[in-house]
CSV table of C-alpha atoms and ligand atoms in Angstrom, one decimal:
chain,number,residue,atom,x,y,z
A,1,MET,CA,-5.7,-40.8,8.8
A,2,LYS,CA,-4.0,-39.8,5.5
A,3,HIS,CA,-5.5,-36.9,3.6
A,4,GLN,CA,-5.0,-35.5,0.1
A,5,ILE,CA,-4.0,-31.9,0.3
A,6,CYS,CA,-3.2,-29.1,-2.2
A,7,VAL,CA,-1.0,-26.2,-1.0
A,8,VAL,CA,-1.1,-23.1,-3.3
A,9,GLY,CA,2.0,-20.9,-3.2
A,10,SER,CA,5.3,-22.6,-2.6
A,11,GLY,CA,7.2,-19.9,-0.9
A,12,TYR,CA,8.6,-19.8,2.7
A,13,VAL,CA,5.2,-20.8,4.1
A,14,GLY,CA,3.8,-23.0,1.3
A,15,LEU,CA,6.9,-25.1,1.0
A,16,VAL,CA,7.3,-25.6,4.7
A,17,THR,CA,3.6,-26.4,5.0
A,18,GLY,CA,3.7,-28.8,2.1
A,19,ALA,CA,6.8,-30.6,3.4
A,20,CYS,CA,5.6,-30.8,6.9
A,21,LEU,CA,2.2,-32.1,6.0
A,22,ALA,CA,3.9,-34.8,4.0
A,23,GLU,CA,6.1,-35.5,7.0
A,24,ILE,CA,3.0,-36.1,9.2
A,25,GLY,CA,1.7,-38.7,6.8
A,26,HIS,CA,-0.4,-36.8,4.1
A,27,ARG,CA,-0.2,-36.7,0.3
A,28,VAL,CA,0.5,-33.2,-0.8
A,29,VAL,CA,0.7,-31.4,-4.1
A,30,CYS,CA,2.4,-27.9,-3.9
A,31,VAL,CA,1.5,-25.5,-6.6
A,32,ASP,CA,3.2,-22.4,-7.7
A,33,SER,CA,2.6,-20.0,-10.7
A,34,ASP,CA,6.4,-19.0,-10.9
A,35,LYS,CA,7.7,-21.2,-13.6
A,36,ASP,CA,11.4,-21.0,-12.6
A,37,LYS,CA,10.6,-21.8,-8.9
A,38,LEU,CA,8.4,-24.7,-10.1
A,39,ALA,CA,11.1,-26.1,-12.4
A,40,ALA,CA,13.7,-25.9,-9.7
A,41,LEU,CA,11.4,-27.7,-7.2
A,42,LYS,CA,10.6,-30.4,-9.8
A,43,ALA,CA,14.4,-30.9,-10.4
A,44,GLY,CA,15.0,-31.5,-6.7
A,45,LYS,CA,16.4,-27.9,-5.9
A,46,VAL,CA,15.2,-25.9,-2.9
A,47,PRO,CA,14.8,-22.2,-3.9
A,48,ILE,CA,15.0,-20.8,-0.4
A,49,TYR,CA,17.4,-21.2,2.5
A,50,GLU,CA,15.5,-22.8,5.5
A,51,PRO,CA,17.2,-25.1,7.9
A,52,GLY,CA,15.9,-28.7,7.7
A,53,LEU,CA,13.6,-28.0,4.7
A,54,ASP,CA,15.8,-29.6,2.1
A,55,LYS,CA,15.8,-32.9,3.9
A,56,LEU,CA,12.1,-33.1,4.2
A,57,LEU,CA,11.6,-32.1,0.5
A,58,HIS,CA,14.0,-34.6,-0.7
A,59,ARG,CA,12.6,-37.4,1.5
A,60,HIS,CA,9.0,-36.8,0.5
A,61,ARG,CA,9.6,-36.2,-3.2
A,62,ARG,CA,11.3,-39.6,-3.3
A,63,SER,CA,8.6,-41.3,-1.3
A,64,GLY,CA,6.0,-39.8,-3.6
A,65,ALA,CA,4.1,-38.1,-0.8
A,66,LEU,CA,5.0,-34.7,-2.2
A,67,SER,CA,4.8,-33.5,-5.7
A,68,PHE,CA,4.6,-30.2,-7.5
A,69,ALA,CA,2.2,-28.7,-10.0
A,70,ALA,CA,1.9,-25.6,-12.1
A,71,SER,CA,-1.9,-25.0,-11.7
A,72,VAL,CA,-4.5,-25.2,-9.0
A,73,ALA,CA,-6.5,-27.5,-11.2
A,74,GLU,CA,-3.7,-30.1,-11.4
A,75,GLY,CA,-3.0,-29.6,-7.7
A,76,MET,CA,-6.6,-30.2,-6.7
A,77,LYS,CA,-7.0,-33.2,-9.0
A,78,PRO,CA,-3.6,-34.9,-9.4
A,79,ALA,CA,-2.9,-37.5,-12.2
A,80,LYS,CA,-2.2,-40.0,-9.5
A,81,GLY,CA,-4.3,-40.2,-6.3
A,82,PRO,CA,-7.7,-38.8,-5.3
A,83,ARG,CA,-8.8,-35.2,-5.5
A,84,ALA,CA,-7.8,-32.8,-2.7
A,85,GLU,CA,-9.9,-32.7,0.4
A,86,ALA,CA,-8.4,-29.4,1.5
A,87,VAL,CA,-6.7,-26.7,-0.4
A,88,PHE,CA,-4.3,-24.4,1.7
A,89,ILE,CA,-3.8,-20.8,0.3
A,90,ALA,CA,-0.3,-19.7,1.1
A,91,VAL,CA,0.3,-17.0,-1.5
A,92,GLY,CA,1.9,-13.7,-0.7
A,93,THR,CA,-0.1,-10.8,0.7
A,94,PRO,CA,2.3,-7.8,0.1
A,95,PRO,CA,1.8,-4.3,1.2
A,96,ARG,CA,0.1,-1.7,-1.1
A,97,PRO,CA,1.5,1.8,-0.9
A,98,ASP,CA,-1.3,2.8,1.4
A,99,GLY,CA,-0.4,0.1,3.9
A,100,SER,CA,-3.3,-2.2,3.1
A,101,ALA,CA,-2.6,-5.9,2.1
A,102,ASP,CA,-2.7,-6.6,-1.5
A,103,LEU,CA,-5.1,-9.6,-1.7
A,104,SER,CA,-5.2,-10.0,-5.4
A,105,PHE,CA,-3.2,-13.2,-5.3
A,106,VAL,CA,-5.6,-14.7,-2.7
A,107,GLU,CA,-8.6,-13.8,-5.0
A,108,ALA,CA,-7.0,-15.3,-8.0
A,109,VAL,CA,-6.5,-18.6,-6.2
A,110,ALA,CA,-10.0,-18.5,-4.9
A,111,GLU,CA,-11.2,-18.2,-8.5
A,112,GLU,CA,-9.1,-21.1,-9.6
A,113,VAL,CA,-10.3,-23.2,-6.7
A,114,ALA,CA,-13.9,-22.5,-7.6
A,115,ARG,CA,-13.4,-23.6,-11.1
A,116,SER,CA,-11.8,-26.9,-10.0
A,117,LEU,CA,-14.3,-27.9,-7.2
A,118,GLU,CA,-15.7,-31.4,-7.7
A,119,GLY,CA,-16.7,-32.5,-4.3
A,120,TYR,CA,-16.8,-31.1,-0.7
A,121,THR,CA,-13.5,-29.2,-0.1
A,122,VAL,CA,-12.2,-27.1,2.7
A,123,VAL,CA,-10.5,-24.0,1.4
A,124,VAL,CA,-8.0,-22.9,4.1
A,125,ASP,CA,-6.5,-19.5,4.2
A,126,LYS,CA,-2.9,-19.8,5.6
A,127,SER,CA,-1.7,-16.5,4.2
A,128,THR,CA,-1.8,-13.6,6.6
A,129,VAL,CA,-4.8,-11.6,5.8
A,130,PRO,CA,-7.0,-8.9,7.3
A,131,VAL,CA,-10.2,-9.7,9.0
A,132,GLU,CA,-13.1,-10.5,6.7
A,133,THR,CA,-10.9,-11.8,3.9
A,134,GLY,CA,-12.6,-15.2,4.5
A,135,ASP,CA,-15.9,-13.6,3.5
A,136,TRP,CA,-14.4,-12.3,0.3
A,137,VAL,CA,-12.9,-15.7,-0.5
A,138,GLN,CA,-16.3,-17.3,0.1
A,139,ARG,CA,-18.1,-14.7,-2.1
A,140,THR,CA,-15.4,-15.2,-4.9
A,141,ILE,CA,-15.8,-19.0,-4.9
A,142,ASP,CA,-19.6,-18.6,-4.8
A,143,ARG,CA,-19.4,-16.6,-8.0
A,144,PHE,CA,-17.4,-19.1,-10.0
A,145,ASN,CA,-18.7,-22.3,-8.5
A,146,LYS,CA,-21.2,-22.9,-11.3
A,147,ALA,CA,-22.1,-26.4,-10.3
A,148,ASP,CA,-22.8,-25.5,-6.6
A,149,VAL,CA,-20.4,-27.9,-5.2
A,150,PRO,CA,-20.3,-27.8,-1.4
A,151,PHE,CA,-17.2,-26.2,0.2
A,152,ASP,CA,-16.2,-24.3,3.4
A,153,VAL,CA,-13.8,-21.4,3.8
A,154,ALA,CA,-11.5,-21.7,6.9
A,155,SER,CA,-8.6,-19.7,8.4
A,156,ASN,CA,-5.6,-21.4,9.7
A,157,PRO,CA,-3.0,-18.7,10.3
A,158,GLU,CA,0.6,-19.7,10.2
A,159,PHE,CA,2.9,-18.7,13.1
A,160,LEU,CA,6.2,-20.1,11.9
A,161,SER,CA,9.4,-18.0,12.0
A,162,GLU,CA,11.9,-18.1,9.2
A,163,GLY,CA,15.0,-19.8,10.4
A,164,THR,CA,13.1,-22.3,12.6
A,165,ALA,CA,10.2,-22.8,10.3
A,166,VAL,CA,10.2,-26.6,10.2
A,167,GLN,CA,10.4,-27.1,13.9
A,168,ASP,CA,7.8,-24.3,14.4
A,169,PHE,CA,5.4,-26.0,12.1
A,170,LEU,CA,5.9,-29.5,13.6
A,171,LYS,CA,6.0,-28.3,17.3
A,172,PRO,CA,3.9,-25.2,17.4
A,173,ASP,CA,2.7,-23.4,20.5
A,174,ARG,CA,-0.9,-23.6,19.2
A,175,ILE,CA,-2.8,-24.5,16.0
A,176,VAL,CA,-5.6,-22.0,15.3
A,177,LEU,CA,-8.6,-23.3,13.3
A,178,GLY,CA,-11.1,-20.7,12.3
A,179,VAL,CA,-14.0,-22.7,10.9
A,180,PRO,CA,-17.6,-22.1,9.7
A,181,SER,CA,-18.8,-25.7,10.2
A,182,HIS,CA,-18.2,-28.9,12.2
A,183,ARG,CA,-17.4,-30.6,9.0
A,184,ALA,CA,-14.5,-28.3,8.3
A,185,GLU,CA,-13.4,-28.6,11.9
A,186,ALA,CA,-13.4,-32.4,11.8
A,187,LEU,CA,-11.3,-32.4,8.6
A,188,LEU,CA,-8.7,-29.9,9.8
A,189,ARG,CA,-8.5,-31.6,13.3
A,190,SER,CA,-7.8,-34.9,11.4
A,191,ILE,CA,-5.1,-33.3,9.2
A,192,TYR,CA,-3.3,-31.9,12.2
A,193,ALA,CA,-4.0,-34.9,14.5
A,194,PRO,CA,-0.3,-36.1,14.4
A,195,ILE,CA,1.0,-32.8,15.8
A,196,LYS,CA,0.9,-32.6,19.5
A,197,ALA,CA,-0.2,-29.0,20.2
A,198,GLU,CA,-3.1,-27.1,21.8
A,199,VAL,CA,-5.8,-26.6,19.1
A,200,LEU,CA,-7.9,-23.5,19.4
A,201,VAL,CA,-11.1,-23.6,17.4
A,202,THR,CA,-12.7,-20.2,16.6
A,203,ASP,CA,-14.8,-18.5,14.1
A,204,VAL,CA,-13.1,-17.4,10.8
A,205,LYS,CA,-12.9,-13.7,11.7
A,206,SER,CA,-11.3,-14.3,15.2
A,207,ALA,CA,-8.7,-16.5,13.6
A,208,GLU,CA,-7.8,-13.8,11.1
A,209,LEU,CA,-7.6,-11.3,13.9
A,210,ILE,CA,-5.5,-13.6,16.1
A,211,LYS,CA,-2.7,-13.6,13.4
A,212,HIS,CA,-2.6,-9.8,12.9
A,213,ALA,CA,-3.0,-9.2,16.6
A,214,SER,CA,-0.1,-11.6,17.5
A,215,ASN,CA,2.3,-10.1,15.0
A,216,SER,CA,1.5,-6.6,16.0
A,217,PHE,CA,1.9,-7.4,19.7
A,218,LEU,CA,5.4,-8.9,19.1
A,219,ALA,CA,6.3,-5.9,17.1
A,220,THR,CA,5.1,-3.8,20.0
A,221,LYS,CA,7.4,-5.5,22.3
A,222,ILE,CA,10.4,-4.9,20.1
A,223,SER,CA,9.6,-1.2,19.7
A,224,PHE,CA,9.0,-0.9,23.3
A,225,ILE,CA,12.4,-2.1,24.4
A,226,ASN,CA,14.0,-0.1,21.5
A,227,ALA,CA,12.4,3.0,22.9
A,228,VAL,CA,13.7,2.1,26.3
A,229,SER,CA,17.1,1.6,24.8
A,230,ILE,CA,17.1,5.2,23.6
A,231,LEU,CA,16.4,6.4,27.2
A,232,CYS,CA,19.2,4.2,28.4
A,233,GLU,CA,21.5,5.8,25.9
A,234,LYS,CA,20.6,9.2,27.1
A,235,THR,CA,21.0,8.4,30.8
A,236,GLY,CA,23.8,5.9,31.0
A,237,ALA,CA,21.6,3.0,32.1
A,238,ASP,CA,22.1,-0.5,30.5
A,239,VAL,CA,19.2,-1.8,28.5
A,240,SER,CA,20.4,-5.3,28.8
A,241,LEU,CA,19.9,-5.2,32.5
A,242,VAL,CA,16.5,-3.3,32.2
A,243,ALA,CA,15.3,-6.0,29.7
A,244,LYS,CA,16.5,-8.8,32.1
A,245,GLY,CA,14.8,-7.1,35.0
A,246,MET,CA,11.5,-6.8,33.0
A,247,GLY,CA,11.7,-10.2,31.5
A,248,LEU,CA,12.0,-12.0,34.8
A,249,ASP,CA,8.5,-10.9,35.6
A,250,ARG,CA,6.4,-13.9,34.2
A,251,ARG,CA,3.6,-11.6,33.2
A,252,ILE,CA,6.1,-9.9,30.8
A,253,GLY,CA,8.6,-12.7,29.9
A,254,PRO,CA,12.0,-12.2,28.3
A,255,GLN,CA,11.1,-13.0,24.6
A,256,PHE,CA,11.1,-10.1,22.1
A,257,LEU,CA,12.7,-7.8,24.7
A,258,ARG,CA,16.1,-7.6,22.7
A,259,PRO,CA,16.9,-4.2,21.5
A,260,GLY,CA,18.4,-3.8,18.1
A,261,ILE,CA,18.4,-1.9,14.8
A,262,GLY,CA,14.7,-2.4,14.2
A,263,PHE,CA,12.6,-5.2,13.0
A,264,GLY,CA,12.2,-6.1,9.3
A,265,GLY,CA,11.2,-9.1,7.3
A,266,PHE,CA,8.0,-10.0,5.3
A,267,CYS,CA,5.8,-10.2,8.4
A,268,PHE,CA,6.0,-7.5,11.2
A,269,PRO,CA,6.3,-4.4,9.1
A,270,LYS,CA,3.5,-5.3,6.6
A,271,ASP,CA,1.2,-6.9,9.1
A,272,LEU,CA,1.5,-4.0,11.4
A,273,GLU,CA,0.6,-1.7,8.5
A,274,ALA,CA,-2.3,-3.9,7.3
A,275,PHE,CA,-3.7,-4.2,10.8
A,276,HIS,CA,-3.7,-0.4,11.3
A,277,TRP,CA,-5.2,0.0,7.8
A,278,ILE,CA,-8.2,-2.4,8.4
A,279,ALA,CA,-8.9,-1.0,11.9
A,280,ARG,CA,-9.1,2.5,10.2
A,281,LYS,CA,-11.4,1.1,7.6
A,282,LYS,CA,-13.6,-0.2,10.3
A,283,GLY,CA,-13.8,3.1,11.9
A,284,TYR,CA,-11.1,2.7,14.7
A,285,ASP,CA,-7.7,4.5,14.6
A,286,PHE,CA,-5.5,1.9,16.4
A,287,ALA,CA,-2.9,4.7,17.0
A,288,LEU,CA,-0.6,2.4,19.1
A,289,LEU,CA,0.3,0.6,15.9
A,290,LYS,CA,1.4,3.8,14.2
A,291,THR,CA,3.6,4.6,17.1
A,292,VAL,CA,5.2,1.1,17.1
A,293,LYS,CA,6.0,1.7,13.4
A,294,ASP,CA,7.5,5.2,14.1
A,295,ILE,CA,9.7,3.9,16.8
A,296,ASN,CA,10.9,1.2,14.4
A,297,GLU,CA,11.6,3.7,11.7
A,298,HIS,CA,13.6,5.9,14.1
A,299,GLN,CA,15.5,2.8,15.3
A,300,LYS,CA,16.6,2.0,11.7
A,301,ASP,CA,18.6,5.3,11.9
A,302,TRP,CA,20.6,4.0,14.9
A,303,VAL,CA,23.7,3.1,12.8
A,304,LEU,CA,23.8,6.5,11.2
A,305,ARG,CA,23.2,8.4,14.5
A,306,ARG,CA,25.9,6.5,16.3
A,307,VAL,CA,28.5,6.6,13.6
A,308,GLU,CA,28.1,10.3,13.1
A,309,GLU,CA,28.9,10.8,16.8
A,310,ASP,CA,32.3,9.1,16.3
A,311,LEU,CA,33.3,9.8,12.7
A,312,TRP,CA,32.0,13.3,12.1
A,313,ASN,CA,31.8,13.5,8.2
A,314,LEU,CA,30.9,10.3,6.5
A,315,GLY,CA,31.7,11.1,2.9
A,316,GLY,CA,34.5,9.0,1.5
A,317,LYS,CA,34.7,6.9,4.7
A,318,HIS,CA,34.3,3.1,4.7
A,319,ALA,CA,31.5,1.2,6.3
A,320,ALA,CA,31.7,-2.7,6.8
A,321,LEU,CA,28.5,-4.5,7.5
A,322,LEU,CA,28.2,-8.0,8.9
A,323,GLY,CA,24.9,-9.6,8.0
A,324,LEU,CA,22.2,-8.7,5.4
A,325,SER,CA,19.2,-11.0,6.0
A,326,PHE,CA,16.6,-9.6,8.4
A,327,LYS,CA,17.6,-12.2,10.9
A,328,PRO,CA,19.9,-15.2,11.1
A,329,HIS,CA,19.3,-18.6,9.5
A,330,THR,CA,17.3,-17.2,6.5
A,331,ASP,CA,18.2,-15.7,3.2
A,332,ASP,CA,15.1,-13.5,3.2
A,333,LEU,CA,15.9,-9.9,2.5
A,334,ARG,CA,12.3,-8.6,2.3
A,335,PHE,CA,12.1,-5.4,4.3
A,336,ALA,CA,15.5,-6.1,5.9
A,337,PRO,CA,16.8,-3.2,7.8
A,338,SER,CA,20.1,-3.7,6.2
A,339,LEU,CA,19.0,-2.5,2.8
A,340,GLU,CA,17.7,0.8,4.2
A,341,ILE,CA,20.9,1.3,6.2
A,342,ILE,CA,23.1,0.7,3.2
A,343,GLU,CA,21.0,3.2,1.2
A,344,LYS,CA,21.5,5.8,3.8
A,345,LEU,CA,25.1,5.2,4.1
A,346,ARG,CA,25.5,5.4,0.4
A,347,ALA,CA,23.5,8.6,0.3
A,348,ARG,CA,26.2,10.0,2.6
A,349,ARG,CA,28.7,8.9,-0.1
A,350,MET,CA,30.3,6.2,2.1
A,351,ARG,CA,32.0,3.2,0.7
A,352,VAL,CA,30.3,0.0,1.8
A,353,SER,CA,31.4,-3.5,2.1
A,354,VAL,CA,29.2,-6.3,3.2
A,355,HIS,CA,29.2,-9.9,4.2
A,356,ASP,CA,26.4,-12.5,4.9
A,357,PRO,CA,26.9,-16.3,5.1
A,358,VAL,CA,23.7,-17.0,3.1
A,359,ALA,CA,21.9,-14.0,1.7
A,360,MET,CA,24.6,-12.7,-0.6
A,361,PRO,CA,23.3,-14.3,-3.9
A,362,LYS,CA,19.9,-12.7,-3.3
A,363,ALA,CA,21.6,-9.4,-2.2
A,364,GLN,CA,23.7,-9.3,-5.3
A,365,GLU,CA,20.5,-9.2,-7.5
A,366,GLN,CA,19.3,-5.9,-5.8
A,367,LEU,CA,22.2,-4.1,-4.2
A,368,LYS,CA,24.5,-2.0,-6.4
A,369,GLY,CA,27.6,-0.1,-5.5
A,370,VAL,CA,28.7,-2.2,-2.6
A,371,ARG,CA,31.5,-4.6,-2.2
A,372,PHE,CA,30.5,-8.3,-1.5
A,373,ALA,CA,33.2,-9.6,0.9
A,374,LYS,CA,34.3,-13.3,1.3
A,375,ASP,CA,34.1,-13.2,5.1
A,376,ALA,CA,33.9,-10.8,8.1
A,377,TYR,CA,37.7,-10.0,7.9
A,378,ASP,CA,37.6,-9.3,4.1
A,379,ALA,CA,34.7,-6.9,4.7
A,380,ALA,CA,36.6,-5.1,7.6
A,381,LYS,CA,39.7,-4.4,5.4
A,382,GLY,CA,40.3,-0.6,5.5
A,383,ALA,CA,36.9,0.0,7.2
A,384,ASP,CA,36.4,3.1,9.5
A,385,PHE,CA,33.7,1.2,11.4
A,386,LEU,CA,32.3,-2.3,11.5
A,387,VAL,CA,28.6,-2.8,12.3
A,388,LEU,CA,26.9,-6.0,13.2
A,389,ILE,CA,23.6,-6.1,11.5
A,390,THR,CA,22.5,-9.8,11.8
A,391,GLU,CA,23.6,-12.0,14.7
A,392,TRP,CA,24.7,-15.0,12.5
A,393,PRO,CA,26.6,-17.6,14.7
A,394,GLU,CA,29.8,-17.1,12.6
A,395,TYR,CA,30.0,-13.5,13.8
A,396,ARG,CA,29.9,-14.5,17.4
A,397,ASP,CA,33.5,-15.3,18.0
A,398,LEU,CA,35.5,-12.8,16.0
A,399,ASP,CA,39.3,-12.5,16.1
A,400,TRP,CA,39.4,-9.0,17.6
A,401,ALA,CA,43.2,-8.6,17.2
A,402,ARG,CA,43.0,-9.6,13.6
A,403,LEU,CA,40.2,-7.3,12.9
A,404,LYS,CA,42.0,-4.4,14.6
A,405,LYS,CA,45.0,-4.8,12.2
A,406,LEU,CA,42.7,-4.8,9.2
A,407,MET,CA,40.6,-1.9,10.0
A,408,ARG,CA,41.6,1.9,9.3
A,409,ASN,CA,39.7,3.0,12.4
A,410,PRO,CA,38.8,0.6,15.4
A,411,LEU,CA,35.1,1.3,15.8
A,412,ILE,CA,32.6,-1.4,16.5
A,413,LEU,CA,28.8,-0.8,16.3
A,414,ASP,CA,27.1,-3.7,17.8
A,415,GLY,CA,23.5,-3.5,16.4
A,416,ARG,CA,22.4,-6.7,18.1
A,417,ASN,CA,24.2,-6.4,21.5
A,418,LEU,CA,25.9,-9.7,20.7
A,419,TYR,CA,29.3,-8.8,22.0
A,420,ASP,CA,30.9,-8.4,25.5
A,421,PRO,CA,31.7,-4.7,25.5
A,422,ALA,CA,34.6,-5.2,28.0
A,423,GLN,CA,36.3,-7.8,25.7
A,424,VAL,CA,35.9,-5.7,22.6
A,425,ARG,CA,37.3,-2.5,24.4
A,426,ALA,CA,40.1,-4.6,25.8
A,427,ALA,CA,41.1,-5.4,22.2
A,428,GLY,CA,41.5,-1.7,21.6
A,429,PHE,CA,38.2,-0.9,19.9
A,430,VAL,CA,35.7,1.8,20.7
A,431,TYR,CA,32.4,-0.2,21.3
A,432,ARG,CA,28.8,1.1,20.8
A,433,GLY,CA,26.0,-1.2,21.6
A,434,VAL,CA,22.2,-0.5,21.5
A,435,GLY,CA,21.2,1.2,24.8
A,436,ARG,CA,24.4,0.1,26.5
A,437,PRO,CA,26.6,2.6,28.3
B,1,NAD,P1,6.5,-16.0,-0.7
B,1,NAD,O1,6.5,-14.8,-1.6
B,1,NAD,O2,7.7,-16.7,-0.3
B,1,NAD,O3,5.6,-17.2,-1.4
B,1,NAD,C1,4.4,-16.9,-2.1
B,1,NAD,C2,4.4,-17.8,-3.3
B,1,NAD,O4,3.1,-17.8,-3.8
B,1,NAD,C3,5.3,-17.4,-4.4
B,1,NAD,O5,6.1,-18.5,-4.7
B,1,NAD,C4,4.5,-17.0,-5.6
B,1,NAD,O6,5.0,-17.4,-6.9
B,1,NAD,C5,3.2,-17.9,-5.3
B,1,NAD,N1,1.9,-17.5,-5.9
B,1,NAD,C6,1.4,-16.2,-6.1
B,1,NAD,N2,0.3,-16.3,-6.7
B,1,NAD,C7,0.1,-17.6,-7.1
B,1,NAD,C8,-1.0,-18.2,-7.7
B,1,NAD,N3,-2.1,-17.6,-8.2
B,1,NAD,N4,-0.9,-19.6,-7.8
B,1,NAD,C9,0.1,-20.2,-7.4
B,1,NAD,N5,1.2,-19.7,-6.7
B,1,NAD,C10,1.1,-18.3,-6.6
B,1,NAD,O7,5.6,-15.7,0.6
B,1,NAD,P2,5.7,-16.3,2.0
B,1,NAD,O8,6.8,-15.7,2.8
B,1,NAD,O9,5.6,-17.8,1.9
B,1,NAD,O10,4.3,-15.7,2.7
B,1,NAD,C11,3.1,-16.2,2.2
B,1,NAD,C12,2.0,-15.7,3.2
B,1,NAD,O11,2.2,-16.3,4.5
B,1,NAD,C13,1.9,-14.2,3.4
B,1,NAD,O12,0.6,-13.8,3.6
B,1,NAD,C14,2.8,-14.0,4.6
B,1,NAD,O13,2.4,-12.8,5.3
B,1,NAD,C15,2.3,-15.3,5.5
B,1,NAD,N6,3.4,-15.6,6.5
B,1,NAD,C16,4.7,-15.6,6.2
B,1,NAD,C17,5.6,-16.0,7.1
B,1,NAD,C18,7.1,-16.0,6.9
B,1,NAD,O14,7.8,-16.0,7.8
B,1,NAD,N7,7.5,-15.7,5.6
B,1,NAD,C19,5.1,-16.5,8.3
B,1,NAD,C20,3.8,-16.6,8.6
B,1,NAD,C21,2.9,-16.2,7.6
């Protein structure tokens, strides 16, 4: 059945949600308060890099299934078509300095929704929020819902990963519906009916907790293997083999057991912090989460630790970085480890050149004092070491002989264990991987 849906917040999650809901047959209005972003979207431009998203946006803009609006009021009651049966909130929930989630954007949307209610509506929180946010959204809407229009507040956490977001949305492992009523459940089940996935129906608080607990657990796996990699470096064991041996155990599984330079992005760091914060607020110090974060902070110093072992003094020497985004196939630089690493190298008075196939325009807005290279080879010119930060496919098969000629000193730091150490060493380089002998 076709539904009329309003998605508020047209960022990485909101745009993918809007485009995919249109793809499965609904009529969607995506709302955003950022005037430039909205103008770009209305003009047919896609403000973020996400594989497959542009195709869906163009297709459904043309068909009329997807449109854009500047206000929640307009999104909930479009000029053409019926009023929205469901409003998905997909605005940012950035971290505050104390680690808690800033929920002021969610509150602002809840108030706007309340003022535009005209008939029964399900207000669905898709943003990642701490447990009990649903209660606050309910109270906020109650306060401004002067005509006592019936509504329900539901939680439908989003598990997509940037880089594979469209696929993740359309073929998810599970759909979690945290609902307060059968009516809300029936509507959300109907909206998601075209997607073949296990649907888990819960109360609202459990759904909120599922999201924080899932992201924190994945972050824990990464920090765990990063800690093991340090022990490997100290003993001469090979973390790739240790991770393989662990991952073959079906109770553990191979995913998220890849050591590296630490996790970043708009989800794991802030969600871990916010989960720890809400647990403390509720009277429980979930200390494991603090340790996961500490291990990650320590791991972000891996580049500096390793390069000092080989190059002694860093001042005046030249670092070349491959990759800036926090992972491949996205232009997202939020909390990307690359930014912190560059800051630390610059603080040691190093010259820094960088390359990224997609994230350079965004990086140019915020990174000063670095050289933006046209490709990996240009970045490596005159470098004292080359470090792989993001495992983009174009960095997989480098011409090692060509690089060797271009660099001042043949040192490779493989921050993602992408390369075959024997092959790199055979080309005349000193090779350092994460937790590899
Ligand atoms: P984003 O910053 O890319 O997008 C948020 C958008 O909301 C922005 O375009 C902003 O202009 C808009 N906005 C803010 N206030 C508004 C308002 N009052 N009215 C209309 N628009 C408003 O953020 P994102 O990465 O899409 O994340 C959104 C939420 O989803 C966060 O809670 C995040 O934790 C969660 N999440 C993100 C991912 C991810 O991979 N990015 C995955 C799962 C969940």
